[in-house]
Coordinates of C-alpha atoms and ligand atoms in Angstrom, one line a residue:
M1 CA 264.1 67.3 64.1
A2 CA 266.7 70.1 64.1
T3 CA 266.9 73.1 66.3
V4 CA 268.3 76.2 64.8
S5 CA 268.6 79.9 65.7
I6 CA 267.4 82.5 63.2
N7 CA 268.3 86.0 64.1
G8 CA 268.4 84.9 67.7
V9 CA 265.1 83.1 67.7
N10 CA 265.2 79.3 68.3
V11 CA 263.1 77.2 65.9
K12 CA 262.5 73.5 65.6
V13 CA 262.1 72.1 62.1
K14 CA 262.2 68.7 60.3
N15 CA 265.7 67.6 59.3
G16 CA 266.2 68.5 55.6
T17 CA 264.1 71.6 55.7
N18 CA 265.8 74.4 53.9
I19 CA 266.7 77.7 55.6
L20 CA 264.0 79.5 53.6
K21 CA 261.2 77.3 54.9
A22 CA 262.7 77.4 58.5
A23 CA 262.6 81.2 58.4
E24 CA 259.1 81.2 57.0
S25 CA 257.9 79.1 60.0
I26 CA 258.7 82.0 62.3
G27 CA 257.2 84.6 59.9
L28 CA 260.4 85.7 58.3
K29 CA 260.3 86.1 54.5
I30 CA 263.7 85.9 52.9
P31 CA 263.7 87.5 49.5
T32 CA 263.9 85.2 46.5
L33 CA 264.1 85.6 42.7
C34 CA 265.1 82.4 40.9
F35 CA 263.4 80.1 43.5
L36 CA 260.2 78.4 42.5
E37 CA 259.1 75.7 44.9
E38 CA 259.5 72.2 43.5
V39 CA 260.2 73.6 40.0
N40 CA 263.4 75.8 40.2
E41 CA 265.4 75.2 43.3
I42 CA 268.8 75.7 41.7
G43 CA 270.3 78.4 44.0
F44 CA 271.3 80.5 41.0
C45 CA 270.5 84.2 41.6
R46 CA 272.0 84.4 45.1
L47 CA 269.4 86.9 46.3
C48 CA 268.3 84.8 49.2
V49 CA 271.8 84.6 50.8
V50 CA 272.1 84.4 54.6
E51 CA 275.0 84.3 57.0
V52 CA 275.7 81.0 58.9
E53 CA 277.9 81.3 61.9
G54 CA 281.2 79.5 61.3
V55 CA 280.8 79.4 57.5
Q56 CA 282.9 81.9 55.6
D57 CA 280.8 82.4 52.5
L58 CA 277.1 83.4 52.5
V59 CA 274.8 80.5 51.7
S60 CA 271.7 80.5 49.6
A61 CA 268.7 79.9 51.8
C62 CA 266.5 78.4 49.1
N63 CA 268.5 75.3 48.7
T64 CA 270.6 74.9 51.8
P65 CA 269.2 72.5 54.4
V66 CA 269.4 73.4 58.1
K67 CA 271.7 71.5 60.4
N68 CA 271.1 71.0 64.1
K69 CA 272.4 74.0 66.2
M70 CA 272.9 76.1 63.1
K71 CA 273.0 79.9 63.8
I72 CA 271.6 81.8 60.9
F73 CA 271.5 85.6 60.3
T74 CA 269.2 86.8 57.6
D75 CA 269.7 90.6 58.0
S76 CA 273.3 91.2 58.8
K77 CA 275.2 94.0 57.0
K78 CA 277.1 91.4 55.0
V79 CA 273.8 89.8 53.9
I80 CA 272.2 93.1 52.9
D81 CA 275.3 94.4 51.1
S82 CA 275.4 91.2 49.1
R83 CA 271.7 91.4 48.1
I84 CA 272.2 95.0 47.0
S85 CA 275.2 94.1 44.9
T86 CA 273.3 91.2 43.3
L87 CA 270.4 93.5 42.5
Q88 CA 272.7 96.2 41.1
L89 CA 274.2 93.7 38.8
L90 CA 270.9 92.4 37.6
A91 CA 269.4 95.9 37.2
S92 CA 272.4 97.1 35.2
R93 CA 271.5 94.6 32.5
H94 CA 267.8 95.2 32.6
R95 CA 266.0 97.7 30.4
F96 CA 263.5 99.7 32.4
D97 CA 260.2 100.9 30.8
C98 CA 258.0 100.1 33.7
W99 CA 255.1 102.3 32.6
V100 CA 254.5 100.2 29.5
C101 CA 255.8 96.9 30.8
P102 CA 253.4 93.9 30.3
K103 CA 254.1 93.0 33.9
E104 CA 251.5 95.6 34.8
G105 CA 252.9 96.6 38.1
A106 CA 253.1 93.1 39.4
C107 CA 256.9 92.9 38.9
E108 CA 258.8 90.9 41.6
F109 CA 262.1 92.4 40.4
Y110 CA 260.9 96.0 40.7
D111 CA 259.5 95.3 44.2
M112 CA 262.9 93.9 45.2
L113 CA 264.7 97.0 43.9
K114 CA 262.3 99.2 45.8
T115 CA 262.6 97.2 49.0
Y116 CA 266.4 97.5 49.0
H117 CA 266.4 101.0 47.5
V118 CA 268.9 100.0 44.9
E119 CA 270.9 102.5 42.9
F120 CA 272.8 101.3 39.9
E121 CA 274.6 102.2 36.8
E122 CA 272.9 101.1 33.6
F123 CA 275.2 99.1 31.3
G124 CA 273.1 99.6 28.2
P125 CA 273.2 97.6 25.0
S126 CA 276.8 98.7 24.3
K127 CA 278.0 96.7 27.3
G128 CA 276.5 93.4 26.4
R129 CA 272.8 93.7 27.4
N130 CA 270.8 91.4 25.2
S131 CA 268.3 93.3 23.0
A132 CA 266.7 90.6 20.9
K133 CA 262.9 90.5 20.6
I134 CA 261.6 87.0 19.9
K135 CA 258.2 86.7 18.3
G136 CA 255.5 84.0 18.4
L137 CA 251.8 83.8 17.7
G138 CA 251.2 83.3 21.4
V139 CA 254.3 84.1 23.3
N140 CA 256.9 86.9 22.8
Q141 CA 260.1 87.7 24.6
D142 CA 262.0 90.9 25.1
Q143 CA 265.5 89.8 26.1
S144 CA 266.6 93.2 27.3
K145 CA 264.6 92.6 30.5
C146 CA 265.8 89.0 31.3
I147 CA 267.6 88.6 34.6
L148 CA 268.6 85.0 33.7
C149 CA 266.8 83.5 36.7
K150 CA 265.9 80.3 34.7
R151 CA 262.4 80.0 36.2
C152 CA 261.0 79.8 32.7
V153 CA 263.6 77.2 31.6
S154 CA 262.6 74.9 34.5
V155 CA 258.8 75.4 34.0
C156 CA 259.1 74.7 30.2
A157 CA 261.1 71.6 30.9
E158 CA 259.5 70.2 34.1
H159 CA 255.8 71.3 33.7
T160 CA 255.4 71.4 30.0
S161 CA 258.2 69.0 29.0
T162 CA 258.7 70.9 25.7
R163 CA 262.2 72.4 26.6
V164 CA 261.6 75.3 24.2
L165 CA 263.4 77.9 26.5
K166 CA 267.0 77.1 27.2
F167 CA 269.9 78.8 29.0
R168 CA 272.6 79.3 26.4
D169 CA 276.1 80.5 27.0
E170 CA 278.4 79.0 24.4
D171 CA 281.3 81.4 24.8
G172 CA 280.8 82.0 28.5
L173 CA 280.4 85.7 27.9
N174 CA 276.9 86.2 26.5
P175 CA 274.4 84.2 28.6
V176 CA 270.9 84.2 27.2
V177 CA 267.6 82.4 27.8
S178 CA 265.8 81.9 24.5
P179 CA 264.0 79.5 22.2
T180 CA 266.0 78.0 19.3
I181 CA 268.4 80.7 18.1
G182 CA 267.0 82.5 15.1
L183 CA 263.6 80.9 15.3
S184 CA 260.2 82.1 16.6
F185 CA 258.6 80.5 19.6
D186 CA 256.2 78.6 17.3
E187 CA 259.0 77.2 15.1
S188 CA 260.8 76.1 18.2
G189 CA 258.0 73.9 19.5
C190 CA 256.2 76.3 21.8
I191 CA 252.7 75.1 22.6
A192 CA 251.8 78.6 23.9
C193 CA 250.6 77.3 27.3
G194 CA 251.9 80.6 28.8
Q195 CA 253.3 78.9 32.0
C196 CA 256.7 80.6 31.4
I197 CA 255.0 84.0 31.3
S198 CA 253.2 83.3 34.6
V199 CA 256.5 82.5 36.5
C200 CA 258.8 85.2 34.9
P201 CA 259.6 87.7 37.7
T202 CA 260.1 90.4 35.1
G203 CA 258.2 91.5 31.9
T204 CA 260.6 89.5 29.7
L205 CA 258.0 87.0 28.5
F206 CA 254.5 88.2 27.5
E207 CA 251.6 87.4 25.3
A208 CA 251.4 88.5 21.6
D209 CA 249.7 91.9 21.7
H210 CA 246.1 92.0 20.3
L211 CA 245.0 95.0 22.2
A212 CA 246.1 97.6 19.6
Q213 CA 244.1 95.7 17.0
V214 CA 241.0 95.6 19.3
E215 CA 241.2 99.3 19.9
E216 CA 241.3 99.9 16.1
L217 CA 238.2 97.6 15.8
L218 CA 236.4 99.6 18.5
Y219 CA 237.3 103.0 16.9
E220 CA 235.8 102.0 13.6
R221 CA 232.1 103.2 13.7
E222 CA 230.8 100.8 11.1
N223 CA 231.9 97.8 13.1
F224 CA 229.5 95.7 15.2
N225 CA 231.9 94.6 17.9
V226 CA 231.2 91.4 19.9
A227 CA 233.1 90.3 23.0
Q228 CA 233.0 86.6 23.8
V229 CA 233.8 85.9 27.4
T230 CA 235.0 82.7 29.1
D231 CA 234.4 81.6 32.7
E232 CA 238.0 81.5 33.7
V233 CA 238.2 85.2 33.0
K234 CA 235.2 85.8 35.3
T235 CA 236.9 83.8 38.1
A236 CA 239.9 86.0 37.7
L237 CA 238.0 89.3 38.4
I238 CA 237.9 88.9 42.2
E239 CA 241.7 88.7 42.4
E240 CA 242.3 91.3 39.6
F241 CA 240.1 94.0 41.1
D242 CA 240.2 93.0 44.7
L243 CA 236.5 92.3 44.9
D244 CA 234.4 90.7 47.6
K245 CA 235.2 86.9 47.7
N246 CA 231.6 86.1 48.2
L247 CA 230.5 87.3 44.8
N248 CA 229.2 84.5 42.6
L249 CA 230.0 83.9 38.9
E250 CA 226.7 85.4 37.7
K251 CA 227.4 88.7 39.4
L252 CA 230.9 88.7 38.1
E253 CA 229.6 88.1 34.6
E254 CA 227.2 91.0 34.9
M255 CA 230.0 93.3 36.0
L256 CA 232.2 92.2 33.2
N257 CA 229.3 92.6 30.7
E258 CA 228.8 96.2 31.9
A259 CA 232.6 97.0 31.7
L260 CA 232.8 95.6 28.1
T261 CA 229.8 97.6 27.0
M262 CA 231.3 100.8 28.5
S263 CA 234.5 100.0 26.6
G264 CA 232.6 100.1 23.3
F265 CA 231.5 96.5 22.6
D266 CA 228.1 96.4 21.0
M267 CA 227.3 92.9 22.3
V268 CA 228.7 90.4 24.8
T269 CA 228.2 86.6 24.2
N270 CA 229.0 83.7 26.5
V271 CA 231.5 81.1 25.5
N272 CA 229.6 78.7 27.8
F273 CA 226.8 78.6 25.2
A274 CA 229.4 77.2 22.7
N275 CA 230.7 74.8 25.4
D276 CA 227.2 73.3 25.6
L277 CA 227.2 73.0 21.8
T278 CA 230.6 71.4 21.9
V279 CA 229.3 68.8 24.3
L280 CA 226.5 67.8 22.0
E281 CA 228.8 67.6 19.0
L282 CA 231.5 65.7 21.0
A283 CA 228.9 63.2 22.4
S284 CA 227.7 62.6 18.9
E285 CA 231.2 62.3 17.5
L286 CA 232.2 59.8 20.2
H287 CA 229.1 57.8 19.8
T288 CA 229.5 57.6 16.0
R289 CA 233.1 56.6 16.3
F290 CA 232.2 54.0 18.8
N291 CA 229.4 52.6 16.7
T292 CA 231.3 52.6 13.4
G293 CA 234.4 51.0 14.9
A294 CA 236.4 54.2 14.0
P295 CA 239.7 54.6 15.9
L296 CA 239.4 55.5 19.6
P297 CA 240.2 57.2 21.9
L298 CA 238.6 60.5 20.9
I299 CA 240.9 63.2 22.2
S300 CA 239.4 66.5 23.1
S301 CA 240.6 69.5 21.1
V302 CA 239.0 72.2 23.3
C303 CA 242.4 73.3 24.8
P304 CA 244.5 74.8 21.9
G305 CA 247.7 74.3 23.9
A306 CA 247.0 70.6 24.1
V307 CA 246.2 70.5 20.4
N308 CA 249.6 72.3 19.7
Y309 CA 251.2 69.6 21.9
V310 CA 249.7 66.7 20.1
E311 CA 250.5 68.1 16.6
M312 CA 254.1 68.8 17.6
Y313 CA 255.0 66.0 20.1
Q314 CA 252.5 63.2 19.8
K315 CA 252.1 63.1 16.0
N316 CA 250.7 59.6 15.9
Y317 CA 247.6 60.8 17.8
V318 CA 246.7 63.7 15.5
D319 CA 244.0 61.8 13.8
Y320 CA 242.4 61.0 17.2
L321 CA 241.8 64.7 18.0
S322 CA 238.1 65.7 18.0
K323 CA 237.4 67.7 14.8
V324 CA 234.9 70.0 16.6
K325 CA 236.3 73.6 16.6
G326 CA 237.4 75.1 19.9
P327 CA 234.4 76.7 21.7
H328 CA 235.3 80.4 21.2
T329 CA 236.1 79.9 17.5
L330 CA 232.9 78.0 17.0
L331 CA 231.0 80.8 18.7
G332 CA 232.7 83.3 16.4
T333 CA 231.5 81.3 13.4
L334 CA 227.9 81.1 14.6
T335 CA 227.9 84.8 15.4
K336 CA 229.0 85.8 12.0
E337 CA 227.0 83.2 10.1
F338 CA 223.8 83.2 12.1
L339 CA 223.5 85.9 14.6
S340 CA 224.6 88.7 12.3
E341 CA 221.6 88.2 10.1
K342 CA 219.2 88.2 13.0
L343 CA 220.7 91.4 14.2
E344 CA 220.5 92.9 10.7
Q345 CA 224.3 93.5 10.6
E346 CA 226.5 93.1 7.6
K347 CA 228.6 90.0 8.3
A348 CA 231.8 91.8 7.2
N349 CA 231.2 94.4 9.9
V350 CA 230.8 92.0 12.7
K351 CA 234.1 91.8 14.6
I352 CA 234.7 89.2 17.3
T353 CA 237.1 89.5 20.2
S354 CA 237.5 86.5 22.6
I355 CA 238.6 87.1 26.2
V356 CA 240.6 84.3 27.6
S357 CA 243.3 83.2 30.1
C358 CA 246.1 81.9 27.9
P359 CA 248.1 82.7 24.8
A360 CA 247.3 79.4 23.1
R361 CA 244.0 80.8 22.0
K362 CA 245.9 83.5 20.1
T363 CA 247.7 80.8 18.2
E364 CA 244.3 79.0 17.6
I365 CA 242.8 81.9 15.6
S366 CA 245.7 82.0 13.2
R367 CA 245.1 78.4 12.0
E368 CA 244.2 78.1 8.4
D369 CA 240.6 76.9 8.9
I370 CA 239.8 79.3 11.7
N371 CA 238.7 82.6 10.3
D372 CA 235.9 84.0 12.4
V373 CA 237.6 85.4 15.6
D374 CA 239.3 88.7 14.9
A375 CA 241.3 89.0 18.1
V376 CA 242.0 87.4 21.4
L377 CA 242.6 89.4 24.5
T378 CA 244.0 88.1 27.7
I379 CA 242.8 89.3 31.0
R380 CA 245.9 91.5 31.3
E381 CA 245.1 93.2 28.0
L382 CA 241.5 93.6 29.1
V383 CA 242.5 95.3 32.3
R384 CA 244.7 97.7 30.3
L385 CA 241.7 98.5 28.1
F386 CA 239.5 99.2 31.1
R387 CA 242.2 101.4 32.5
K388 CA 242.4 103.4 29.3
K389 CA 238.6 103.8 29.3
E390 CA 238.8 104.9 32.9
I391 CA 236.4 102.2 34.1
N392 CA 236.3 101.7 37.8
F393 CA 235.4 98.1 37.8
K394 CA 234.9 97.7 41.5
E395 CA 232.1 100.2 41.5
L396 CA 230.1 98.6 38.7
S397 CA 226.7 97.2 39.6
G398 CA 226.4 94.9 36.5
V399 CA 224.1 94.4 33.6
K400 CA 222.7 91.0 32.4
Q401 CA 223.9 89.6 29.1
D402 CA 221.0 89.5 26.7
S403 CA 221.9 87.8 23.5
L404 CA 220.8 84.6 21.8
F405 CA 224.2 83.2 22.7
S406 CA 224.2 84.0 26.4
K407 CA 222.3 81.2 28.0
A408 CA 224.2 78.1 29.1
S409 CA 223.8 75.1 31.3
G410 CA 225.9 74.2 34.3
A411 CA 227.8 71.8 32.1
G412 CA 229.0 74.7 30.0
S413 CA 230.4 76.4 33.1
L414 CA 232.6 73.3 33.9
F415 CA 234.9 73.6 31.0
A416 CA 237.2 76.0 32.9
V417 CA 238.2 73.4 35.4
S418 CA 240.2 70.2 34.8
G419 CA 237.8 67.3 34.5
G420 CA 234.8 69.6 33.8
L421 CA 234.7 68.9 30.1
T422 CA 234.6 65.1 30.7
T423 CA 231.9 65.5 33.4
A424 CA 229.8 67.6 31.0
L425 CA 230.3 65.1 28.2
I426 CA 229.2 62.1 30.4
R427 CA 226.0 63.9 31.4
T428 CA 225.0 64.2 27.7
L429 CA 226.6 61.0 26.3
Y430 CA 224.5 59.0 28.7
N431 CA 221.4 60.6 27.3
V432 CA 222.5 60.0 23.7
I433 CA 223.1 56.3 24.3
E434 CA 220.6 55.3 27.0
K435 CA 217.9 57.7 25.8
K436 CA 217.2 58.7 29.4
E437 CA 218.6 61.1 31.9
L438 CA 221.6 60.4 34.2
D439 CA 220.8 61.1 37.9
E440 CA 224.4 61.3 39.1
L441 CA 225.9 64.6 37.9
E442 CA 229.3 64.6 39.5
F443 CA 232.0 62.1 39.6
D444 CA 234.4 62.2 42.6
K445 CA 237.3 61.0 40.6
L446 CA 237.0 64.0 38.3
V447 CA 236.1 66.8 40.7
F448 CA 238.9 69.2 41.3
T449 CA 239.7 69.3 45.0
E450 CA 242.8 70.2 47.0
H451 CA 243.9 66.6 46.8
N452 CA 242.7 65.6 43.4
H453 CA 244.5 67.9 41.1
A454 CA 248.2 67.2 41.2
G455 CA 248.4 63.6 40.2
N456 CA 249.6 62.5 36.8
F457 CA 246.1 61.9 35.5
K458 CA 242.6 61.1 36.5
E459 CA 240.6 58.1 35.2
L460 CA 237.0 57.1 35.3
K461 CA 235.3 53.9 34.1
M462 CA 231.5 54.0 33.7
K463 CA 229.0 51.6 32.2
I464 CA 226.9 53.3 29.5
G465 CA 224.5 51.3 27.3
G466 CA 226.0 48.1 28.6
T467 CA 229.6 49.0 27.7
D468 CA 232.4 50.1 29.9
F469 CA 233.4 53.6 28.8
R470 CA 236.9 54.7 30.0
F471 CA 237.7 58.3 30.4
A472 CA 241.0 60.0 31.3
V473 CA 241.9 63.6 32.1
V474 CA 245.5 64.7 31.8
D475 CA 246.9 68.2 32.7
G476 CA 250.2 69.7 31.7
G477 CA 252.6 68.8 29.0
A478 CA 254.9 66.7 31.2
N479 CA 251.9 64.6 32.4
M480 CA 250.7 64.3 28.8
K481 CA 254.1 63.0 27.8
E482 CA 254.1 60.3 30.5
F483 CA 250.4 59.4 29.9
F484 CA 250.9 58.8 26.1
K485 CA 254.1 56.8 26.9
L486 CA 252.2 54.6 29.4
M487 CA 249.2 54.2 27.1
D488 CA 251.4 53.0 24.3
K489 CA 253.4 50.7 26.5
K490 CA 250.6 49.1 28.4
K491 CA 248.2 49.2 25.4
K492 CA 245.6 50.9 27.6
K493 CA 242.3 51.5 26.0
Y494 CA 240.3 54.7 26.5
N495 CA 237.2 56.0 24.8
F496 CA 237.8 59.7 25.6
I497 CA 240.7 61.7 26.8
E498 CA 240.5 65.3 28.0
L499 CA 243.8 67.1 27.6
N500 CA 244.6 70.4 29.3
A501 CA 247.9 72.2 28.7
C502 CA 247.7 73.8 32.2
S503 CA 247.4 71.9 35.4
S504 CA 244.0 72.5 36.9
G505 CA 242.7 73.6 33.5
C506 CA 241.9 77.1 32.2
I507 CA 241.5 78.5 35.7
N508 CA 245.3 78.2 35.9
G509 CA 245.9 79.6 32.4
G510 CA 249.3 81.2 31.9
L511 CA 247.8 84.7 31.9
M512 CA 245.6 84.5 34.9
P513 CA 246.3 87.3 37.4
Y514 CA 249.5 87.3 39.4
N515 CA 248.7 87.0 43.0
F516 CA 251.5 86.8 45.6
E517 CA 249.3 87.1 48.7
E518 CA 247.5 83.8 48.3
T519 CA 249.2 80.5 47.5
V520 CA 248.6 79.1 44.1
Q521 CA 246.6 76.3 45.7
E522 CA 244.2 78.8 47.4
N523 CA 243.7 80.7 44.2
M524 CA 242.9 77.5 42.3
M525 CA 240.3 76.5 44.9
L526 CA 238.7 80.0 44.9
R527 CA 238.4 79.9 41.1
A528 CA 237.3 76.3 41.0
N529 CA 234.6 76.8 43.6
L530 CA 233.2 79.8 41.7
I531 CA 232.7 77.4 38.7
Y532 CA 231.3 74.5 40.8
N533 CA 228.9 76.7 42.6
D534 CA 227.6 78.1 39.4
D535 CA 226.9 74.6 38.1
R536 CA 225.5 73.3 41.4
E537 CA 223.6 76.4 42.8
T538 CA 222.9 78.9 40.1
K539 CA 222.1 77.1 36.9
E540 CA 218.5 75.8 36.3
V541 CA 219.8 73.1 33.9
R542 CA 223.0 71.3 34.4
K543 CA 223.1 69.3 31.2
A544 CA 224.2 70.7 27.9
H545 CA 221.5 68.9 25.9
L546 CA 218.8 70.6 28.0
N547 CA 219.9 74.1 27.0
L548 CA 216.8 75.4 25.2
S549 CA 218.7 78.0 23.2
L550 CA 220.6 75.2 21.5
E551 CA 217.4 73.5 20.5
S552 CA 216.4 76.6 18.4
L553 CA 219.9 76.8 16.9
Y554 CA 219.6 73.2 15.7
E555 CA 216.1 73.8 14.5
E556 CA 217.0 76.9 12.5
L557 CA 220.5 76.1 11.3
L558 CA 222.4 73.0 12.3
V559 CA 219.6 70.4 11.9
E560 CA 221.2 67.9 14.4
P561 CA 224.6 67.1 15.9
N562 CA 227.1 65.8 13.4
S563 CA 225.0 66.9 10.5
A564 CA 226.4 68.1 7.2
K565 CA 225.7 71.7 8.1
A566 CA 227.4 71.2 11.5
H567 CA 230.4 69.8 9.7
E568 CA 230.5 72.7 7.3
L569 CA 230.4 75.3 10.0
L570 CA 231.8 73.7 13.2
Y571 CA 234.5 71.2 12.3
R572 CA 238.1 71.5 11.3
N573 CA 241.3 69.5 10.6
F574 CA 244.7 69.0 12.2
S575 CA 248.1 68.2 10.9
Q576 CA 251.5 67.0 12.2
K577 CA 253.8 69.9 12.8
D578 CA 257.6 69.9 12.4
I579 CA 259.6 71.9 14.9
D580 CA 263.3 72.7 15.5
N581 CA 263.7 72.4 19.3
N582 CA 267.5 72.8 19.9
Ligands
SF4_1 S1 254.5 78.9 26.4 FE1 254.7 76.9 27.4 S2 255.7 75.7 25.7 FE2 256.0 77.8 25.2 S3 258.0 78.4 25.9 FE3 256.4 78.9 27.5 S4 256.3 77.2 28.9 FE4 257.4 76.5 27.0
SF4_2 S1 262.7 85.1 30.7 FE1 262.0 85.7 32.8 S2 261.8 83.7 33.9 FE2 263.1 83.4 32.1 S3 265.2 83.6 32.8 FE3 264.5 85.6 32.0 S4 263.7 86.7 33.7 FE4 263.8 84.6 34.3
FES3 S1 266.2 82.5 45.2 FE1 267.8 81.4 46.2 S2 269.4 81.5 44.9 FE2 267.8 82.5 43.8

């Protein structure tokens, strides 16, 4: 243990603890910008500097370990002056348009400038400020706002393993963080997980805008606008609108339904219904592949970020991806092909908007064989829409969804949490193979808990129909990279692999709300528990194949899982994608 004095207060901490953590232990929050625990601890921005007695230069608190008897000052004049100079320099390169900034008032940089009351002289483009705007189907970048903190560079390298965003400074005069020079994010190998957006302390990185398009769709009187909502978005509402933490998912869904109707949508459907359908098709696809000796493992294609990852970085596994469309695109197809007729709407007038937590779903709807979803809004864009419509979300009492595509089982709810898709699949696969119901509905190894989310991957072996079925769940690009390497090296055999581009699954999508008050871990548990409680306590049926609305859909349209009609409407193809990731 080391004993140090911080602003005159003695504190005992473990050897090796950095000054930032030592200060935190006595309730002192030293400001940081580039620091991101366990991801970006490079001491680059120098905002966290403190004075150490006997040391001439200020030291960065985020990556300097304490030493026994160290005397530290976090608020001396020298420290505050240095922080202000650092902020002045950063601000002079930054373009301010806070009122339209995608950061939506949750800007760490702005808060810092306000805290220190920073005045500065704007350098403007003429004095070397970067001004490039880089496009992508999912992720966009406005370099005029970048403060070069490198958080995104570290996340893209460490979490996602794709190394799309890089710090470049060839002549030592024009530093920039960007994807491959001259190329879009997609061409540079971006899988659109959005994790870089979630860590950027400014509005430099943001999702491709679909809100303007949705507003146009809503203005057009002939249109019949349908909003498709996902569970991860419902779990975000408590944080986004500062709602009572005891509200359950059903209530949140009703409030969201009301707000969407007030915004001009004619109908709201539930992506969980399509999740149930996906489970039935997946179970049949896996069973058929198993019976016919077709190549296994079957790799889930529910997460579009993971699909992008496989197509770009694990090309040998492209043929192993499940051909079933992603749930929200599948629901779009069914709404246009089936529901429109029932509602006596012209198919061409039915316009579909999905509401999700990540930019990868924006890339998904621009695939060649995906034509039925017109736009994808993230929760941030949705909040912007509600604000423009002057909806006071907190005051809504909620209205139940009432469409043919609103009823779902507990299994359908689970898709938002890592391991949930596999759990849902096992519940139905067992029925498909054993022709009887499975009693056990949860599997400890797959349940998301505080201690069961951060490992490299989760595995489960289960005897079904006399055969050992092996399942794996892998979250995050870096873990996927390691997993595929290990599987190839050790020739490990799996029947089914669930891939999620984001750790913890969609509840940690790159565009979930920013929340600095709670730790990330607490947020994830709050969101995951909403989902689990919905499955365990609210839903009457917890298995996808027991969803009665699906029965009528198969009777009237699809015949049976894996049928020719199902293939015509619900299946798609994949291809290897070349990228230039330099
Ligand atoms: S979206 Fe993901 S893959 Fe793309 S640049 Fe950001 S972190 Fe990297
Ligand atoms: S894009 Fe954002 S996270 Fe990346 S270096 Fe710039 S300010 Fe930092
Ligand atoms: S936060 Fe410590 S150097 Fe940037």
